[in-house]
Coordinates of C-alpha atoms in Angstrom, one line a residue:
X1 CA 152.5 24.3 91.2
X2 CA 150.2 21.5 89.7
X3 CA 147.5 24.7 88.7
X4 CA 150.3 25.9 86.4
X5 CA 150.9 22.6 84.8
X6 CA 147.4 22.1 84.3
X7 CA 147.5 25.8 82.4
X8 CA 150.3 25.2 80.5
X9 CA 149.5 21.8 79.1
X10 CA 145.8 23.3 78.1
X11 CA 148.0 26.3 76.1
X12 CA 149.7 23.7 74.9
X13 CA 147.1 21.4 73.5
X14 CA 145.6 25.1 72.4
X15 CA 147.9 25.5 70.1
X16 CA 148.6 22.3 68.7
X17 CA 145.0 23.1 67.2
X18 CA 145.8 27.0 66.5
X19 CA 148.7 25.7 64.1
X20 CA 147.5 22.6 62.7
X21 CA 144.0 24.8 61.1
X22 CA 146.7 27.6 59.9
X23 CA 148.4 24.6 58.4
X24 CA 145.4 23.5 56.4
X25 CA 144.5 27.0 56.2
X26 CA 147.6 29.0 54.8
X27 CA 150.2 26.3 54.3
X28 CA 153.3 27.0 53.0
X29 CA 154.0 23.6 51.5
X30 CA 150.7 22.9 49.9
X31 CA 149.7 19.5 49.8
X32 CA 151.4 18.3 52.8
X33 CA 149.1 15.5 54.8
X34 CA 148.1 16.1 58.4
X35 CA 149.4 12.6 59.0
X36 CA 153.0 12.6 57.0
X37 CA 155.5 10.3 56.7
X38 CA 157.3 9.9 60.3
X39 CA 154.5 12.2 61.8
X40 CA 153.8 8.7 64.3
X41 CA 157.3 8.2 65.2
X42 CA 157.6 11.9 66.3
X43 CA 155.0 11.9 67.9
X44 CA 155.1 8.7 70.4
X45 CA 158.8 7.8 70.3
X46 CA 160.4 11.6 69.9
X47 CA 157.6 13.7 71.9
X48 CA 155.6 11.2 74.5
X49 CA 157.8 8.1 75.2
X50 CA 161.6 9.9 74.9
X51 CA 160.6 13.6 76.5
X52 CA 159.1 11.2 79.5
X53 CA 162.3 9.3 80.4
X54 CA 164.7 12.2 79.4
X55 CA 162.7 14.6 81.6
X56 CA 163.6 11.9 84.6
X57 CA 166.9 11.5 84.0
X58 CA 167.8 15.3 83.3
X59 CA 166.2 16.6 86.8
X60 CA 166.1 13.4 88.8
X61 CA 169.7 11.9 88.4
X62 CA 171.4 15.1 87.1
X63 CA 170.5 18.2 88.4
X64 CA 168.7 17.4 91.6
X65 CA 172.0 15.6 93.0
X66 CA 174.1 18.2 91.4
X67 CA 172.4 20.6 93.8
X68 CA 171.7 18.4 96.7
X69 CA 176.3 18.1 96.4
X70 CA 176.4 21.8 96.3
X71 CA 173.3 23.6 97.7
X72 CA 173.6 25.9 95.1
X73 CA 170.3 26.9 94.9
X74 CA 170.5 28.0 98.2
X75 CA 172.3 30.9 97.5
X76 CA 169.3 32.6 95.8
X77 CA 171.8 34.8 93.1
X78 CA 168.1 35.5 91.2
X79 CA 165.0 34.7 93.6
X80 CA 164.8 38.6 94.3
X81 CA 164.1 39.0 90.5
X82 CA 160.6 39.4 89.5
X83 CA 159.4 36.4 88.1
X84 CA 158.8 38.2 84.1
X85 CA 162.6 39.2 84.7
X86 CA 164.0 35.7 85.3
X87 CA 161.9 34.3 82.9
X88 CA 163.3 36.6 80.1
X89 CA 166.7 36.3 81.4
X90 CA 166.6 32.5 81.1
X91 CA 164.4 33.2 77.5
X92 CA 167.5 35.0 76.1
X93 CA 170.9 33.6 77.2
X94 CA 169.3 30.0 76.3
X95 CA 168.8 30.9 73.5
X96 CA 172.2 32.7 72.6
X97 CA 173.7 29.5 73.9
X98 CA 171.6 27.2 71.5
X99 CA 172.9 29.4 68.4
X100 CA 175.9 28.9 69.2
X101 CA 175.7 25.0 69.9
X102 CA 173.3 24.4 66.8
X103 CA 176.0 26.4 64.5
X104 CA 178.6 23.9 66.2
X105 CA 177.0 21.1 65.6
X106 CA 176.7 22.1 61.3
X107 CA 180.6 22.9 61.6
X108 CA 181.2 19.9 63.1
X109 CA 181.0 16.1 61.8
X110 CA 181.0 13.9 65.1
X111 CA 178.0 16.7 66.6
X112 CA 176.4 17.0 63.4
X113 CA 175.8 12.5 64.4
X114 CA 173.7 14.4 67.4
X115 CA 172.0 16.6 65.2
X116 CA 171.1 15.2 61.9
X117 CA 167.8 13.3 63.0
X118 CA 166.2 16.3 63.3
X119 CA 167.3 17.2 59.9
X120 CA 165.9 13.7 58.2
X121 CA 161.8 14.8 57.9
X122 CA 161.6 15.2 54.1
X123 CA 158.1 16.7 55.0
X124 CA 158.4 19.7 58.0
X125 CA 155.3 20.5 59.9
X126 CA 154.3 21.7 63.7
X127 CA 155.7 18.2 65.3
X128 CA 159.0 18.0 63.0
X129 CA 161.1 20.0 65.4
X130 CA 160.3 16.7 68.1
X131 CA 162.7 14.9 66.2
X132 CA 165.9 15.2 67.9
X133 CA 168.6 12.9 68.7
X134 CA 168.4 11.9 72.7
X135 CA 171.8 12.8 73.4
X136 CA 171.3 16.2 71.9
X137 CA 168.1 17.1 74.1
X138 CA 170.3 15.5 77.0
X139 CA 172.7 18.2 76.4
X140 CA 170.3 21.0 75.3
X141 CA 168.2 20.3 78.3
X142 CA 170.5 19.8 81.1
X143 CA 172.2 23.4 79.9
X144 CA 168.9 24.7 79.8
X145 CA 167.3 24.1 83.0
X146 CA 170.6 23.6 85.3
X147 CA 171.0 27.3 85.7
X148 CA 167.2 27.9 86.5
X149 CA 167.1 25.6 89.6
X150 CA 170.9 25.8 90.9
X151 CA 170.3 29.8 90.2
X152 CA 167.4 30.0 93.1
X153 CA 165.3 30.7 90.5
X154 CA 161.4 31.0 91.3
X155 CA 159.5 27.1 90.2
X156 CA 157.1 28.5 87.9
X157 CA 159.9 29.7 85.4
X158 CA 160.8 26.0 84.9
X159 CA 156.8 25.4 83.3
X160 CA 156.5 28.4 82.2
X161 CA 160.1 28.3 79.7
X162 CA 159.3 24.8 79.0
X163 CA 155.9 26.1 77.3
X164 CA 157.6 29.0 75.6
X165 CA 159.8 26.2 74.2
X166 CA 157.2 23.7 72.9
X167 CA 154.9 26.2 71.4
X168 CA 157.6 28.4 69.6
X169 CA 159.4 25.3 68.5
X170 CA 156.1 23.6 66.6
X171 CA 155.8 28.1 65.6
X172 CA 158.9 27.9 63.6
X173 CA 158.7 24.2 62.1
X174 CA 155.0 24.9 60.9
X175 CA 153.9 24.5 57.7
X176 CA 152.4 28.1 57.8
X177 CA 152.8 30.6 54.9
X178 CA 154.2 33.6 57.6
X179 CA 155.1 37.1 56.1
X180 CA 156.2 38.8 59.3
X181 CA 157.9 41.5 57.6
X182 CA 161.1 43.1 59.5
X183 CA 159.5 41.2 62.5
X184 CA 161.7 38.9 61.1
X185 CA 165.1 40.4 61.8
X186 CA 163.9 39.9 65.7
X187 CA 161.6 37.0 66.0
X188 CA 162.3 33.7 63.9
X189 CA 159.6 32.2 62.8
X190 CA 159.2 29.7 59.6
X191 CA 159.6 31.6 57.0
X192 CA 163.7 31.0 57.8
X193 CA 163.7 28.2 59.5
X194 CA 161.7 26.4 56.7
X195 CA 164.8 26.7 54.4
X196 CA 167.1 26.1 57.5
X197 CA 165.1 21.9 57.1
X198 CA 165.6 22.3 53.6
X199 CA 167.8 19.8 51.4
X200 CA 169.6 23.0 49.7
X201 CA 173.6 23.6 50.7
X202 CA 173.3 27.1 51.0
X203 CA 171.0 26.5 54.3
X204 CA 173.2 24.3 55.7
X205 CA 175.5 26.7 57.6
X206 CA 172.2 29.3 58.2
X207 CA 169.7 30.0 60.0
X208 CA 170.8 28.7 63.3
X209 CA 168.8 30.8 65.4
X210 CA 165.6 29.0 67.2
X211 CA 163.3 31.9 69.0
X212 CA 165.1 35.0 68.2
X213 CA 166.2 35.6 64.7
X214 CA 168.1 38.2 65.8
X215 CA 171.4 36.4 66.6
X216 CA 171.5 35.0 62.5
X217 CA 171.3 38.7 61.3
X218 CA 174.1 39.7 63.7
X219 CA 176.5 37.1 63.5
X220 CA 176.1 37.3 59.7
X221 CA 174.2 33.8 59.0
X222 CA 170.8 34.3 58.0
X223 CA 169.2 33.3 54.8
X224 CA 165.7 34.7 53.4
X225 CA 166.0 34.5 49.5
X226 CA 162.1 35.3 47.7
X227 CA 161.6 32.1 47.4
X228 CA 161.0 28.7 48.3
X229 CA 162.6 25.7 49.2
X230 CA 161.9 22.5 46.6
X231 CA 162.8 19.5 49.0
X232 CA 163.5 19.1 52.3
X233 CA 165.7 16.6 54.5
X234 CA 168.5 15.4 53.9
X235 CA 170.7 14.6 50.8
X236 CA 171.1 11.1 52.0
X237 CA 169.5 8.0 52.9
X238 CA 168.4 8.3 56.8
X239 CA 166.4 5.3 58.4
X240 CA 162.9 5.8 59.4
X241 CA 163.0 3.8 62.9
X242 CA 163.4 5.8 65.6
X243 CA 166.2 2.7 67.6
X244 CA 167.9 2.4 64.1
X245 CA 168.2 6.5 63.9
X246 CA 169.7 6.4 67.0
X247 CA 172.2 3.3 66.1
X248 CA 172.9 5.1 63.1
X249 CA 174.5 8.5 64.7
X250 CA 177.2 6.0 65.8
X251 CA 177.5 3.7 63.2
X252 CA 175.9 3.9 59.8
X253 CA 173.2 1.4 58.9
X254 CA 171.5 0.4 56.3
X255 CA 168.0 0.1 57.3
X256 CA 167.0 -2.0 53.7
X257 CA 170.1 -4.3 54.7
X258 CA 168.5 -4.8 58.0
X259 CA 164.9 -5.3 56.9
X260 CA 166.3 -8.7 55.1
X261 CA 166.7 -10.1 58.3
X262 CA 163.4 -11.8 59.8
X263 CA 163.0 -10.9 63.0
X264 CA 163.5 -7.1 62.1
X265 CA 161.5 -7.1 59.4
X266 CA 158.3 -8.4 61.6
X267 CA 159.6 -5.7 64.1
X268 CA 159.6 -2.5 61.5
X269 CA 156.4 -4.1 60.5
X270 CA 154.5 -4.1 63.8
X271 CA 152.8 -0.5 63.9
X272 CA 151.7 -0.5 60.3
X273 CA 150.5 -3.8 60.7
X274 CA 148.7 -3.0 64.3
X275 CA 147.3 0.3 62.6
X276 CA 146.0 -1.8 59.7
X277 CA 144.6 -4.1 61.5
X278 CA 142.9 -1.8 63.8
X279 CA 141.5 0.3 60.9
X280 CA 139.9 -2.8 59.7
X281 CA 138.0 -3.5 63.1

């Protein structure tokens, strides 16, 4: 089990690399720097420090119990499947599930509090789609992988999913110029989900689909016009720290209101300042 992880996290690191050269290369926002506004709060808070602790939480205190109560695993409905079977199975009805749950949570106003961090990047590159409200990957997460363990389903899919995951989610958040033709109308990639981050209305109830485009073309809510987007984000003010993002889903702040307190305002300070500082040395 370790070998695979070892794998997966070199695929992963791969194509970190892969997309960030077809960025500079072929970008579809030209201009966009490699290090862009909120690209350091994705990246440590969102990816490293809250994927860490949710990871614990989601198998160690909810699913593992769950199925230490009920033993369903033990009932083995899918370990007979081969393990490219399960893995597509668990690939596909996912993914149907998060159409349906992302299209809720743009119909509705208290899930759209869950939803609209990942929405706030005014700049979308491989590492905007890390930018997601906790409570929302709580949800996403626990959904997703619940079924795989309590299912019987063989360890491996569990690494192997979550790699599909993080390299087709930096895929369709890249700033990569993609013409994929009527590959399109099957596999999403950026060239919808690029307007889907964009800070245009019509986009806001489209494009819901994450892997498979397919489900936006079949339940009659994709948008592909032949063109561009001009801005992205969203058309209000959204606070750049990632605890004040999180307050904000609950109560709405305003960060510049907060910055005229002291003791904040060293706080939102601290990382520039450290970065500064560590530039000079």
């Amino acid at each position: 089990m370790n070998h695979i992880v070892y794998y997966t996290t070199g695929i992963l690191l791969l194509s970190v690399v892969v997309l960030v050269l077809l960025e500079r290369k072929y970008p579809y926002t030209k201009g966009l720097s490699l290090f862009r506004e909120g690209f350091w709060v994705d990246l440590v808070w969102y990816t490293f420090i809250q994927s860490y602790f949710l990871k614990i939480l989601i198998f160690d205190y909810i699913i593992l119990p769950v199925d230490r109560a009920w033993h369903l695993s033990a009932l083995h409905l899918v370990t007979g499947w081969p393990l490219w079977v399960q893995v597509v199975f668990f690939l596909i009805t996912h993914d149907l599930y998060i159409y349906w749950f992302h299209r809720w949570q743009h119909h509705s106003k208290i899930m759209w509090r869950t939803h609209e961090a990942h929405h706030s990047n005014t700049e979308v590159d491989w590492l905007a789609g890390s930018r997601s409200h906790s409570l929302e990957i709580l949800i996403n997460q626990t959904i997703e992988f619940s079924p795989i363990i309590l299912l019987g389903a063989n360890p491996l899919v569990v690494p192997i999913k979550a790699l599909i995951d993080a390299v087709w989610g930096m895929y369709i958040h890249s700033n990569i110029n993609v013409r994929s033709g009527k590959l399109q109308y099957v596999i999403n990639g950026p060239e919808m989900h690029q307007w889907h981050h964009a800070n245009a209305r019509e986009v806001f109830y489209a494009n819901f689909s994450t892997k498979f485009a397919l489900w936006d073309w079949l339940f009659g809510t994709a948008y592909l016009p032949d063109k561009k987007p001009d801005t992205f984000g969203l058309p209000y003010a959204y606070p750049k720290d990632y605890f004040v993002q999180h307050a904000h889903a609950v109560k709405r702040i305003s960060e510049q209101d907060l910055l005229q307190h002291k003791l904040f305002n060293k706080y939102y300070h601290l990382r520039p300042g450290l970065i500064k500082w560590l530039g000079k040395r």
